[in-house]
Amino acid sequence: MPSPRNVVFIMTDQQRFDTLGCNTGGAAWTRTPNVDALAAGGVNFVNHIVTNPVCSPSRASIFTGKYITEHGLWANGCSLPQCTNRTIPQAFSQAGFQTAHFGKLHLVPIIIRTRPHPPYGFDVCEVAEGDQQLIDDAYFHWLRQNHPDLFVSYLTEMFQQGHTKAYKSLMPEECHQTTWTTGRAIDYIRNRRNRNKPFFLSVGYFDPHHAWNPCEPYASMYDKIDVPAPKFRQGEHDKRPAPYTGFAKGLAGITREPANITPIIKANHAMCAHIDVCVGKIIQALRDEGLDKDTAVVFTADHGEFLGNHGMLWKGPYMLDDLMKVPLVAGVPGSPRQPAVVDEVTSGVDLMATLLSLGGAADGPVESGQRLLDAELAPMPDGSRGYAIAEWEANKGRPINASLRMIRTKEHKLVHYNGQSPGELYLLGEDADEFENRYDDASCADIRRQLTMQLAEHYMARKPRVPYEGGW
Ligand SMILES: [Ca+2]
């Protein structure tokens, strides 16, 4: 096994793939120089697909290396079962690491808690989920104790402005949750860790999740910058399952009106710019402590955001790449390598094996995940499975009451709707923006059959095996 190396894992909430400069060729509306620099001396995965389009199920896959139907956290509002799942911090602990988490984690429901948050294996776990309903998490507790006036004005803003328009938050940058989370992580790097042991540090940002409320100076950064209009085609949902039409219709007044959607897009990028500055501060703290050559930094998101594309906003049980394809960048800031761009399809289940590999704490697949990097940051040491799987479980009262199974390769995506037709089929090679559902297209019958077989084989291959008892 390679010698241990610290690992800093940074996960944002609801951040699109194309919000990073390294994924847009440096477009003017993507101001993320720090993550771009990480990619320029590291590895950028450009077909990284999450296992579920909303928070908790996807995060549970990331933290356990398992698919939804394996770890059991099937919807927001459920807790990750502890007795049947080993988490990333538990695995690092077993390998002799100290572990800490600051910020959003969301492995249990966001409600007013009557019992302590489970630590899920972290030695230090300061959870700040970002939602105004959870008013006494670590950040809001700090804000209420130290800046009661800002606490009141923040909640007032949230309730008055809602989640359907952009506004500039009155919160000063130094008291913003993104800044607070960064400060807690830096404090850990500088003062709180045991200097004789390697560490796994997890940092969870609530932004750029709605509300669309960046603080200054980020909020004004985009005042004079043009952002692209959302991608939308009239009638594009006609051949999709019915819930698409209803959702898009309900949001047309926002997503189809430039006066409404353009400020939202700008606010989203402003929040991403704020996060990027904070990533830079964390990397600088590593440098100041002389740890930048001994620490791998990994940046990703739990799922994406429509941001007006397809006439939609936020997220939901929709498996378009707006939600399913997210940023994934990794590097060792003080030891840059020849940059690599990996376009193999990778999965959220692969992060546990990858983070352990970067830390020198595992050197093979873990649960259902494969290593995306070896300890020397060489990509795909376990090979490529060639596809990613996502799952959505039926739930009465939710927009789609069907169980969805998605398989996505580099060229194609099939979404199987259990008990409902049509499903969805996209030819990504010629329709990267997924405007045309070809599920019922006779000319695509072979592709549909082939992907359905591949999906079936995936479930067969994962069938639990009973223990071998000897004999015959
Ligand atoms: Ca999320």
Short mmCIF file of C-alpha atoms and ligand atoms in Angstrom, two decimals:
data_model
loop_
_atom_site.label_atom_id
_atom_site.label_comp_id
_atom_site.label_asym_id
_atom_site.label_seq_id
_atom_site.Cartn_x
_atom_site.Cartn_y
_atom_site.Cartn_z
CA MET A 1 0.00 0.00 0.00
CA PRO A 2 1.24 3.53 -0.75
CA SER A 3 2.04 5.82 2.18
CA PRO A 4 -0.90 7.81 3.58
CA ARG A 5 -1.82 11.20 2.17
CA ASN A 6 -4.39 13.69 3.53
CA VAL A 7 -7.60 14.04 1.55
CA VAL A 8 -9.84 17.12 1.40
CA PHE A 9 -13.22 16.33 -0.15
CA ILE A 10 -15.29 19.35 -1.17
CA MET A 11 -18.90 18.76 -2.22
CA THR A 12 -21.29 21.51 -3.28
CA ASP A 13 -25.06 21.25 -3.52
CA GLN A 14 -26.91 21.41 -6.83
CA GLN A 15 -24.02 22.68 -8.96
CA ARG A 16 -24.16 22.27 -12.71
CA PHE A 17 -21.28 20.76 -14.71
CA ASP A 18 -20.99 23.89 -16.84
CA THR A 19 -20.52 26.31 -13.94
CA LEU A 20 -16.75 25.67 -13.93
CA GLY A 21 -14.34 27.49 -16.23
CA CYS A 22 -12.48 24.23 -16.87
CA ASN A 23 -15.72 22.78 -18.30
CA THR A 24 -16.68 25.75 -20.50
CA GLY A 25 -13.29 26.56 -22.01
CA GLY A 26 -13.05 29.58 -19.72
CA ALA A 27 -16.36 31.25 -20.64
CA ALA A 28 -16.82 34.74 -19.15
CA TRP A 29 -19.73 33.65 -16.98
CA THR A 30 -17.71 30.92 -15.23
CA ARG A 31 -15.37 32.55 -12.72
CA THR A 32 -13.78 29.61 -10.96
CA PRO A 33 -9.99 30.12 -11.22
CA ASN A 34 -9.17 28.00 -8.16
CA VAL A 35 -10.99 24.83 -9.21
CA ASP A 36 -9.75 25.46 -12.76
CA ALA A 37 -6.17 25.55 -11.43
CA LEU A 38 -6.78 22.27 -9.58
CA ALA A 39 -7.91 20.75 -12.90
CA ALA A 40 -4.95 22.30 -14.75
CA GLY A 41 -2.57 20.40 -12.47
CA GLY A 42 -4.78 17.38 -11.91
CA VAL A 43 -7.60 15.37 -13.45
CA ASN A 44 -10.98 16.58 -14.72
CA PHE A 45 -13.76 13.99 -15.19
CA VAL A 46 -16.20 15.23 -17.82
CA ASN A 47 -18.75 12.40 -17.83
CA HIS A 48 -19.30 12.00 -14.10
CA ILE A 49 -22.86 10.88 -13.34
CA VAL A 50 -24.61 10.81 -9.96
CA THR A 51 -26.86 7.95 -8.83
CA ASN A 52 -29.94 10.09 -8.09
CA PRO A 53 -31.07 13.61 -9.06
CA VAL A 54 -31.69 14.85 -5.50
CA CYS A 55 -29.59 15.27 -2.35
CA SER A 56 -29.72 12.47 0.20
CA PRO A 57 -29.86 9.37 -2.03
CA SER A 58 -26.97 10.65 -4.17
CA ARG A 59 -24.93 11.67 -1.12
CA ALA A 60 -25.51 8.27 0.47
CA SER A 61 -24.09 6.61 -2.67
CA ILE A 62 -21.06 8.89 -2.54
CA PHE A 63 -20.42 8.17 1.15
CA THR A 64 -20.96 4.37 0.95
CA GLY A 65 -19.87 3.37 -2.57
CA LYS A 66 -23.28 1.75 -3.06
CA TYR A 67 -26.26 2.26 -5.36
CA ILE A 68 -29.61 3.48 -3.96
CA THR A 69 -31.07 -0.01 -3.89
CA GLU A 70 -28.00 -1.22 -1.95
CA HIS A 71 -27.60 1.44 0.77
CA GLY A 72 -31.33 1.89 1.29
CA LEU A 73 -31.61 5.70 1.47
CA TRP A 74 -34.13 5.92 -1.35
CA ALA A 75 -35.55 9.46 -0.95
CA ASN A 76 -34.98 12.78 0.76
CA GLY A 77 -36.66 12.43 4.13
CA CYS A 78 -34.93 9.11 4.95
CA SER A 79 -31.82 8.46 7.06
CA LEU A 80 -28.84 6.43 5.90
CA PRO A 81 -29.01 3.10 7.78
CA GLN A 82 -25.91 2.89 9.98
CA CYS A 83 -25.75 -0.80 10.82
CA THR A 84 -25.63 -2.00 7.19
CA ASN A 85 -23.42 0.65 5.64
CA ARG A 86 -19.75 1.48 6.08
CA THR A 87 -19.04 5.14 5.29
CA ILE A 88 -15.97 6.89 3.89
CA PRO A 89 -14.92 8.33 7.29
CA GLN A 90 -15.30 4.90 8.92
CA ALA A 91 -13.03 3.39 6.27
CA PHE A 92 -10.47 6.17 6.72
CA SER A 93 -10.62 5.72 10.52
CA GLN A 94 -9.93 2.02 10.12
CA ALA A 95 -6.86 2.95 8.06
CA GLY A 96 -5.53 5.19 10.86
CA PHE A 97 -6.83 8.57 9.66
CA GLN A 98 -8.52 11.27 11.71
CA THR A 99 -11.72 12.52 10.11
CA ALA A 100 -13.80 15.70 10.18
CA HIS A 101 -16.81 17.15 8.40
CA PHE A 102 -18.01 20.77 8.23
CA GLY A 103 -21.13 22.06 6.45
CA LYS A 104 -23.84 20.27 4.52
CA LEU A 105 -23.98 16.49 4.83
CA HIS A 106 -27.68 15.59 4.41
CA LEU A 107 -27.59 11.89 5.19
CA VAL A 108 -30.59 12.37 7.52
CA PRO A 109 -33.79 14.40 6.93
CA ILE A 110 -33.67 18.16 7.36
CA ILE A 111 -36.18 18.68 10.15
CA ILE A 112 -36.11 20.18 13.60
CA ARG A 113 -34.08 17.52 15.37
CA THR A 114 -35.04 16.07 18.71
CA ARG A 115 -31.95 13.84 18.89
CA PRO A 116 -28.30 14.45 18.04
CA HIS A 117 -27.16 14.13 14.45
CA PRO A 118 -25.39 10.76 13.98
CA PRO A 119 -21.67 11.31 13.30
CA TYR A 120 -21.57 8.58 10.60
CA GLY A 121 -17.98 7.80 11.53
CA PHE A 122 -16.59 11.36 11.61
CA ASP A 123 -14.44 12.21 14.67
CA VAL A 124 -15.61 15.82 14.30
CA CYS A 125 -18.95 16.50 12.61
CA GLU A 126 -20.37 20.04 12.46
CA VAL A 127 -23.43 19.79 10.26
CA ALA A 128 -24.85 22.90 8.62
CA GLU A 129 -27.55 21.86 6.17
CA GLY A 130 -28.34 25.36 4.95
CA ASP A 131 -32.09 25.18 5.06
CA GLN A 132 -34.00 27.71 7.11
CA GLN A 133 -36.19 24.98 8.59
CA LEU A 134 -33.23 23.57 10.50
CA ILE A 135 -32.64 26.70 12.49
CA ASP A 136 -30.24 25.30 15.08
CA ASP A 137 -27.64 23.53 13.01
CA ALA A 138 -24.02 24.53 13.60
CA TYR A 139 -24.03 27.57 11.27
CA PHE A 140 -27.38 28.98 12.34
CA HIS A 141 -26.47 28.34 15.96
CA TRP A 142 -23.29 30.37 15.47
CA LEU A 143 -25.12 33.11 13.57
CA ARG A 144 -27.86 33.39 16.19
CA GLN A 145 -25.34 33.53 19.05
CA ASN A 146 -22.96 36.00 17.44
CA HIS A 147 -25.06 38.01 15.00
CA PRO A 148 -28.70 37.78 16.07
CA ASP A 149 -29.61 40.75 13.86
CA LEU A 150 -28.23 38.96 10.76
CA PHE A 151 -29.97 35.74 11.78
CA VAL A 152 -33.32 37.52 11.83
CA SER A 153 -32.72 39.44 8.61
CA TYR A 154 -31.55 36.27 6.81
CA LEU A 155 -34.69 34.36 7.73
CA THR A 156 -36.85 37.36 6.87
CA GLU A 157 -35.20 37.58 3.43
CA MET A 158 -35.70 33.87 2.77
CA PHE A 159 -39.37 33.91 3.65
CA GLN A 160 -40.10 37.15 1.79
CA GLN A 161 -38.19 36.40 -1.40
CA GLY A 162 -38.80 32.67 -1.81
CA HIS A 163 -37.14 30.37 -4.32
CA THR A 164 -38.44 31.69 -7.61
CA LYS A 165 -36.46 34.89 -8.05
CA ALA A 166 -32.92 36.16 -7.55
CA TYR A 167 -31.99 38.71 -4.92
CA LYS A 168 -28.84 40.13 -3.43
CA SER A 169 -28.52 38.96 0.14
CA LEU A 170 -27.86 41.51 2.87
CA MET A 171 -25.60 38.96 4.55
CA PRO A 172 -22.01 40.27 4.72
CA GLU A 173 -19.52 37.95 3.07
CA GLU A 174 -17.69 37.25 6.33
CA CYS A 175 -20.87 35.92 7.97
CA HIS A 176 -22.20 33.97 4.98
CA GLN A 177 -22.64 30.22 5.38
CA THR A 178 -20.18 29.48 2.55
CA THR A 179 -17.54 31.60 4.29
CA TRP A 180 -18.37 30.14 7.72
CA THR A 181 -18.02 26.55 6.45
CA THR A 182 -14.66 27.47 4.89
CA GLY A 183 -13.50 29.04 8.14
CA ARG A 184 -14.36 25.90 10.12
CA ALA A 185 -12.42 23.75 7.64
CA ILE A 186 -9.39 26.07 7.74
CA ASP A 187 -9.49 26.17 11.53
CA TYR A 188 -9.36 22.37 11.49
CA ILE A 189 -6.38 22.36 9.09
CA ARG A 190 -4.49 24.94 11.19
CA ASN A 191 -5.38 24.21 14.79
CA ARG A 192 -7.49 21.21 15.48
CA ARG A 193 -6.06 18.22 13.75
CA ASN A 194 -3.57 15.84 15.33
CA ARG A 195 -0.33 16.63 13.50
CA ASN A 196 0.89 13.06 13.81
CA LYS A 197 -1.92 11.45 11.85
CA PRO A 198 -3.18 11.86 8.27
CA PHE A 199 -6.64 13.38 7.92
CA PHE A 200 -9.76 13.08 5.81
CA LEU A 201 -11.55 16.43 5.78
CA SER A 202 -15.03 16.69 4.24
CA VAL A 203 -16.38 20.16 3.38
CA GLY A 204 -20.03 20.52 2.34
CA TYR A 205 -21.30 23.75 0.76
CA PHE A 206 -25.04 24.41 0.72
CA ASP A 207 -24.66 26.81 -2.24
CA PRO A 208 -25.33 27.14 -5.14
CA HIS A 209 -28.62 25.46 -4.10
CA HIS A 210 -31.58 27.88 -4.25
CA ALA A 211 -32.52 30.39 -2.78
CA TRP A 212 -30.81 32.54 -5.44
CA ASN A 213 -29.25 34.90 -2.95
CA PRO A 214 -25.53 35.62 -3.41
CA CYS A 215 -23.89 38.15 -1.13
CA GLU A 216 -21.62 40.99 -2.20
CA PRO A 217 -19.12 41.33 -3.82
CA TYR A 218 -20.22 38.26 -5.81
CA ALA A 219 -23.81 39.39 -6.26
CA SER A 220 -22.72 42.34 -8.46
CA MET A 221 -20.00 40.49 -10.37
CA TYR A 222 -22.33 39.56 -13.18
CA ASP A 223 -24.20 42.86 -13.55
CA LYS A 224 -22.39 43.63 -16.80
CA ILE A 225 -21.68 40.11 -18.02
CA ASP A 226 -23.96 38.39 -20.51
CA VAL A 227 -24.98 34.86 -19.65
CA PRO A 228 -26.37 32.42 -22.23
CA ALA A 229 -30.14 32.02 -22.47
CA PRO A 230 -31.55 28.71 -21.22
CA LYS A 231 -31.76 25.87 -23.74
CA PHE A 232 -35.39 25.23 -24.64
CA ARG A 233 -37.31 24.01 -27.67
CA GLN A 234 -41.01 24.53 -28.12
CA GLY A 235 -42.80 21.16 -27.86
CA GLU A 236 -39.70 19.33 -26.59
CA HIS A 237 -41.68 17.63 -23.80
CA ASP A 238 -44.41 16.29 -26.11
CA LYS A 239 -42.71 12.90 -26.41
CA ARG A 240 -41.58 12.75 -22.78
CA PRO A 241 -43.47 11.28 -19.80
CA ALA A 242 -46.32 13.55 -18.69
CA PRO A 243 -44.75 15.01 -15.51
CA TYR A 244 -42.23 16.94 -17.62
CA THR A 245 -44.98 18.94 -19.31
CA GLY A 246 -46.71 19.86 -16.07
CA PHE A 247 -43.51 20.89 -14.34
CA ALA A 248 -42.27 23.00 -17.26
CA LYS A 249 -45.70 24.58 -17.76
CA GLY A 250 -45.85 25.63 -14.12
CA LEU A 251 -42.44 27.28 -14.38
CA ALA A 252 -42.85 28.95 -17.80
CA GLY A 253 -43.44 32.37 -16.25
CA ILE A 254 -39.97 32.17 -14.72
CA THR A 255 -37.89 30.12 -17.11
CA ARG A 256 -39.27 31.58 -20.36
CA GLU A 257 -39.03 35.20 -19.25
CA PRO A 258 -35.51 36.66 -19.60
CA ALA A 259 -36.29 39.34 -17.02
CA ASN A 260 -36.85 36.56 -14.48
CA ILE A 261 -34.45 33.79 -15.47
CA THR A 262 -31.39 35.88 -16.38
CA PRO A 263 -30.92 37.24 -12.82
CA ILE A 264 -31.33 33.68 -11.50
CA ILE A 265 -28.59 32.40 -13.82
CA LYS A 266 -26.32 35.28 -12.79
CA ALA A 267 -27.03 34.66 -9.10
CA ASN A 268 -26.20 30.97 -9.53
CA HIS A 269 -22.84 31.77 -11.11
CA ALA A 270 -22.16 34.37 -8.41
CA MET A 271 -22.67 31.73 -5.73
CA CYS A 272 -20.31 29.39 -7.60
CA ALA A 273 -17.73 32.20 -7.75
CA HIS A 274 -18.01 32.66 -3.96
CA ILE A 275 -17.46 28.92 -3.44
CA ASP A 276 -14.44 29.01 -5.73
CA VAL A 277 -12.83 31.80 -3.70
CA CYS A 278 -13.37 29.63 -0.62
CA VAL A 279 -11.77 26.61 -2.32
CA GLY A 280 -8.79 28.89 -2.96
CA LYS A 281 -8.66 29.80 0.73
CA ILE A 282 -8.65 26.13 1.77
CA ILE A 283 -5.82 25.37 -0.68
CA GLN A 284 -3.91 28.41 0.61
CA ALA A 285 -4.31 27.12 4.19
CA LEU A 286 -2.84 23.78 3.08
CA ARG A 287 0.05 25.68 1.49
CA ASP A 288 0.61 27.79 4.64
CA GLU A 289 0.77 24.60 6.72
CA GLY A 290 3.19 22.95 4.30
CA LEU A 291 0.61 20.29 3.44
CA ASP A 292 -0.07 21.10 -0.21
CA LYS A 293 2.28 18.38 -1.50
CA ASP A 294 0.78 15.79 0.84
CA THR A 295 -2.93 16.50 0.41
CA ALA A 296 -5.26 15.48 -2.40
CA VAL A 297 -8.18 17.85 -3.03
CA VAL A 298 -11.34 16.56 -4.72
CA PHE A 299 -14.19 18.82 -5.83
CA THR A 300 -17.66 17.60 -6.87
CA ALA A 301 -21.42 18.18 -6.42
CA ASP A 302 -24.28 15.94 -5.29
CA HIS A 303 -26.42 16.69 -8.41
CA GLY A 304 -27.06 19.47 -10.89
CA GLU A 305 -29.68 22.17 -11.51
CA PHE A 306 -31.88 22.90 -14.55
CA LEU A 307 -31.31 26.66 -14.31
CA GLY A 308 -34.03 27.30 -16.91
CA ASN A 309 -32.96 24.62 -19.41
CA HIS A 310 -35.90 22.66 -20.85
CA GLY A 311 -38.16 25.28 -19.24
CA MET A 312 -37.37 23.84 -15.82
CA LEU A 313 -35.78 24.95 -12.57
CA TRP A 314 -34.28 23.31 -9.48
CA LYS A 315 -34.19 19.49 -9.69
CA GLY A 316 -36.58 16.58 -9.27
CA PRO A 317 -37.13 13.06 -10.50
CA TYR A 318 -35.82 13.92 -13.96
CA MET A 319 -32.74 12.18 -15.28
CA LEU A 320 -31.50 14.67 -17.86
CA ASP A 321 -27.80 15.53 -17.76
CA ASP A 322 -28.62 18.97 -16.33
CA LEU A 323 -29.16 17.10 -13.06
CA MET A 324 -27.16 13.90 -13.52
CA LYS A 325 -23.79 15.12 -14.85
CA VAL A 326 -21.77 17.06 -12.28
CA PRO A 327 -18.26 18.47 -11.87
CA LEU A 328 -15.52 16.15 -10.62
CA VAL A 329 -11.99 17.53 -10.36
CA ALA A 330 -9.07 16.09 -8.37
CA GLY A 331 -5.47 17.06 -7.80
CA VAL A 332 -2.63 17.55 -5.33
CA PRO A 333 -2.21 21.35 -5.37
CA GLY A 334 1.49 21.33 -4.41
CA SER A 335 2.38 18.50 -6.80
CA PRO A 336 0.77 19.34 -10.13
CA ARG A 337 0.75 16.62 -12.76
CA GLN A 338 0.32 16.72 -16.51
CA PRO A 339 -3.38 17.62 -16.74
CA ALA A 340 -5.75 14.83 -17.74
CA VAL A 341 -9.33 15.00 -18.95
CA VAL A 342 -11.19 11.72 -18.50
CA ASP A 343 -14.27 11.30 -20.68
CA GLU A 344 -15.04 7.74 -19.58
CA VAL A 345 -18.42 7.53 -17.85
CA THR A 346 -17.90 7.47 -14.07
CA SER A 347 -20.37 7.18 -11.19
CA GLY A 348 -20.99 8.66 -7.77
CA VAL A 349 -20.51 5.15 -6.36
CA ASP A 350 -16.85 5.39 -7.45
CA LEU A 351 -15.93 8.24 -5.09
CA MET A 352 -15.45 6.13 -1.95
CA ALA A 353 -12.89 3.85 -3.64
CA THR A 354 -11.27 6.90 -5.26
CA LEU A 355 -10.92 8.97 -2.09
CA LEU A 356 -9.52 5.98 -0.18
CA SER A 357 -7.12 5.32 -3.06
CA LEU A 358 -5.88 8.93 -3.06
CA GLY A 359 -5.29 8.69 0.68
CA GLY A 360 -3.39 5.42 0.29
CA ALA A 361 -6.07 3.69 2.36
CA ALA A 362 -7.33 1.21 -0.29
CA ASP A 363 -6.00 -0.07 -3.57
CA GLY A 364 -8.95 -1.67 -5.30
CA PRO A 365 -12.72 -1.45 -5.82
CA VAL A 366 -14.87 -0.70 -2.75
CA GLU A 367 -18.47 -1.93 -2.59
CA SER A 368 -19.96 -1.21 -6.05
CA GLY A 369 -17.41 1.49 -6.83
CA GLN A 370 -14.18 1.46 -8.77
CA ARG A 371 -11.11 3.63 -8.27
CA LEU A 372 -11.11 6.54 -10.72
CA LEU A 373 -7.51 7.38 -9.74
CA ASP A 374 -4.68 5.43 -8.22
CA ALA A 375 -2.43 6.88 -5.51
CA GLU A 376 -0.24 8.50 -8.21
CA LEU A 377 -3.36 10.09 -9.75
CA ALA A 378 -3.23 7.86 -12.84
CA PRO A 379 -6.84 7.61 -14.09
CA MET A 380 -9.04 4.51 -14.19
CA PRO A 381 -6.71 1.88 -12.62
CA ASP A 382 -9.64 -0.57 -12.30
CA GLY A 383 -10.69 -0.01 -15.92
CA SER A 384 -13.99 1.50 -16.99
CA ARG A 385 -17.37 -0.15 -16.52
CA GLY A 386 -18.54 1.93 -19.49
CA TYR A 387 -21.85 3.04 -18.03
CA ALA A 388 -23.46 4.74 -15.04
CA ILE A 389 -26.67 3.69 -13.28
CA ALA A 390 -29.17 5.96 -11.54
CA GLU A 391 -32.28 4.97 -9.63
CA TRP A 392 -35.42 6.77 -8.43
CA GLU A 393 -37.94 5.01 -6.22
CA ALA A 394 -41.70 5.51 -6.61
CA ASN A 395 -43.32 7.63 -3.94
CA LYS A 396 -46.95 8.68 -3.78
CA GLY A 397 -47.40 12.43 -3.82
CA ARG A 398 -44.14 13.02 -5.71
CA PRO A 399 -44.19 14.38 -9.29
CA ILE A 400 -43.43 10.96 -10.83
CA ASN A 401 -44.95 8.02 -8.98
CA ALA A 402 -42.91 5.42 -10.84
CA SER A 403 -39.62 3.72 -10.16
CA LEU A 404 -37.01 4.90 -12.63
CA ARG A 405 -33.89 3.07 -13.72
CA MET A 406 -31.37 4.95 -15.84
CA ILE A 407 -28.38 3.65 -17.74
CA ARG A 408 -26.07 6.14 -19.38
CA THR A 409 -23.10 5.42 -21.60
CA LYS A 410 -20.95 7.95 -23.46
CA GLU A 411 -23.29 7.79 -26.42
CA HIS A 412 -26.73 6.91 -25.05
CA LYS A 413 -29.13 7.26 -22.15
CA LEU A 414 -32.13 5.04 -21.40
CA VAL A 415 -34.59 5.73 -18.58
CA HIS A 416 -36.91 2.83 -17.80
CA TYR A 417 -40.22 3.82 -16.16
CA ASN A 418 -41.48 0.81 -14.27
CA GLY A 419 -45.11 0.23 -15.20
CA GLN A 420 -45.32 3.38 -17.28
CA SER A 421 -44.67 4.12 -20.90
CA PRO A 422 -43.01 5.82 -22.57
CA GLY A 423 -39.62 5.81 -21.02
CA GLU A 424 -36.82 8.00 -22.29
CA LEU A 425 -34.04 7.36 -24.78
CA TYR A 426 -31.50 9.96 -25.87
CA LEU A 427 -28.79 9.67 -28.52
CA LEU A 428 -26.20 11.83 -26.78
CA GLY A 429 -23.76 11.72 -29.69
CA GLU A 430 -26.12 13.73 -31.92
CA ASP A 431 -28.38 15.26 -29.24
CA ALA A 432 -26.11 16.19 -26.32
CA ASP A 433 -28.72 18.58 -24.90
CA GLU A 434 -31.37 15.83 -24.79
CA PHE A 435 -34.18 17.54 -26.68
CA GLU A 436 -35.49 14.50 -28.48
CA ASN A 437 -36.90 11.47 -26.69
CA ARG A 438 -36.35 8.56 -29.11
CA TYR A 439 -37.86 5.89 -26.86
CA ASP A 440 -40.67 5.05 -29.31
CA ASP A 441 -38.62 5.70 -32.43
CA ALA A 442 -38.60 2.46 -34.47
CA SER A 443 -35.16 3.25 -35.85
CA CYS A 444 -33.78 3.16 -32.28
CA ALA A 445 -35.35 -0.17 -31.30
CA ASP A 446 -31.99 -2.00 -31.38
CA ILE A 447 -30.31 0.59 -29.16
CA ARG A 448 -33.23 0.49 -26.74
CA ARG A 449 -33.11 -3.30 -26.55
CA GLN A 450 -29.35 -3.34 -26.09
CA LEU A 451 -29.45 -0.76 -23.25
CA THR A 452 -32.34 -2.58 -21.58
CA MET A 453 -30.29 -5.81 -21.66
CA GLN A 454 -27.30 -3.97 -20.21
CA LEU A 455 -29.51 -2.59 -17.42
CA ALA A 456 -30.80 -6.10 -16.68
CA GLU A 457 -27.26 -7.50 -16.63
CA HIS A 458 -26.21 -4.80 -14.18
CA TYR A 459 -28.85 -5.96 -11.70
CA MET A 460 -27.98 -9.63 -12.25
CA ALA A 461 -24.29 -8.92 -11.64
CA ARG A 462 -25.11 -7.19 -8.35
CA LYS A 463 -27.28 -9.99 -7.05
CA PRO A 464 -25.97 -10.83 -3.57
CA ARG A 465 -24.15 -14.17 -3.49
CA VAL A 466 -24.70 -16.59 -0.65
CA PRO A 467 -21.48 -17.73 1.06
CA TYR A 468 -19.65 -20.70 -0.47
CA GLU A 469 -19.93 -23.62 1.92
CA GLY A 470 -17.67 -26.18 0.22
CA GLY A 471 -18.50 -29.52 -1.36
CA TRP A 472 -20.56 -29.57 -4.52
CA CA B 1 -28.52 18.66 -3.19
#
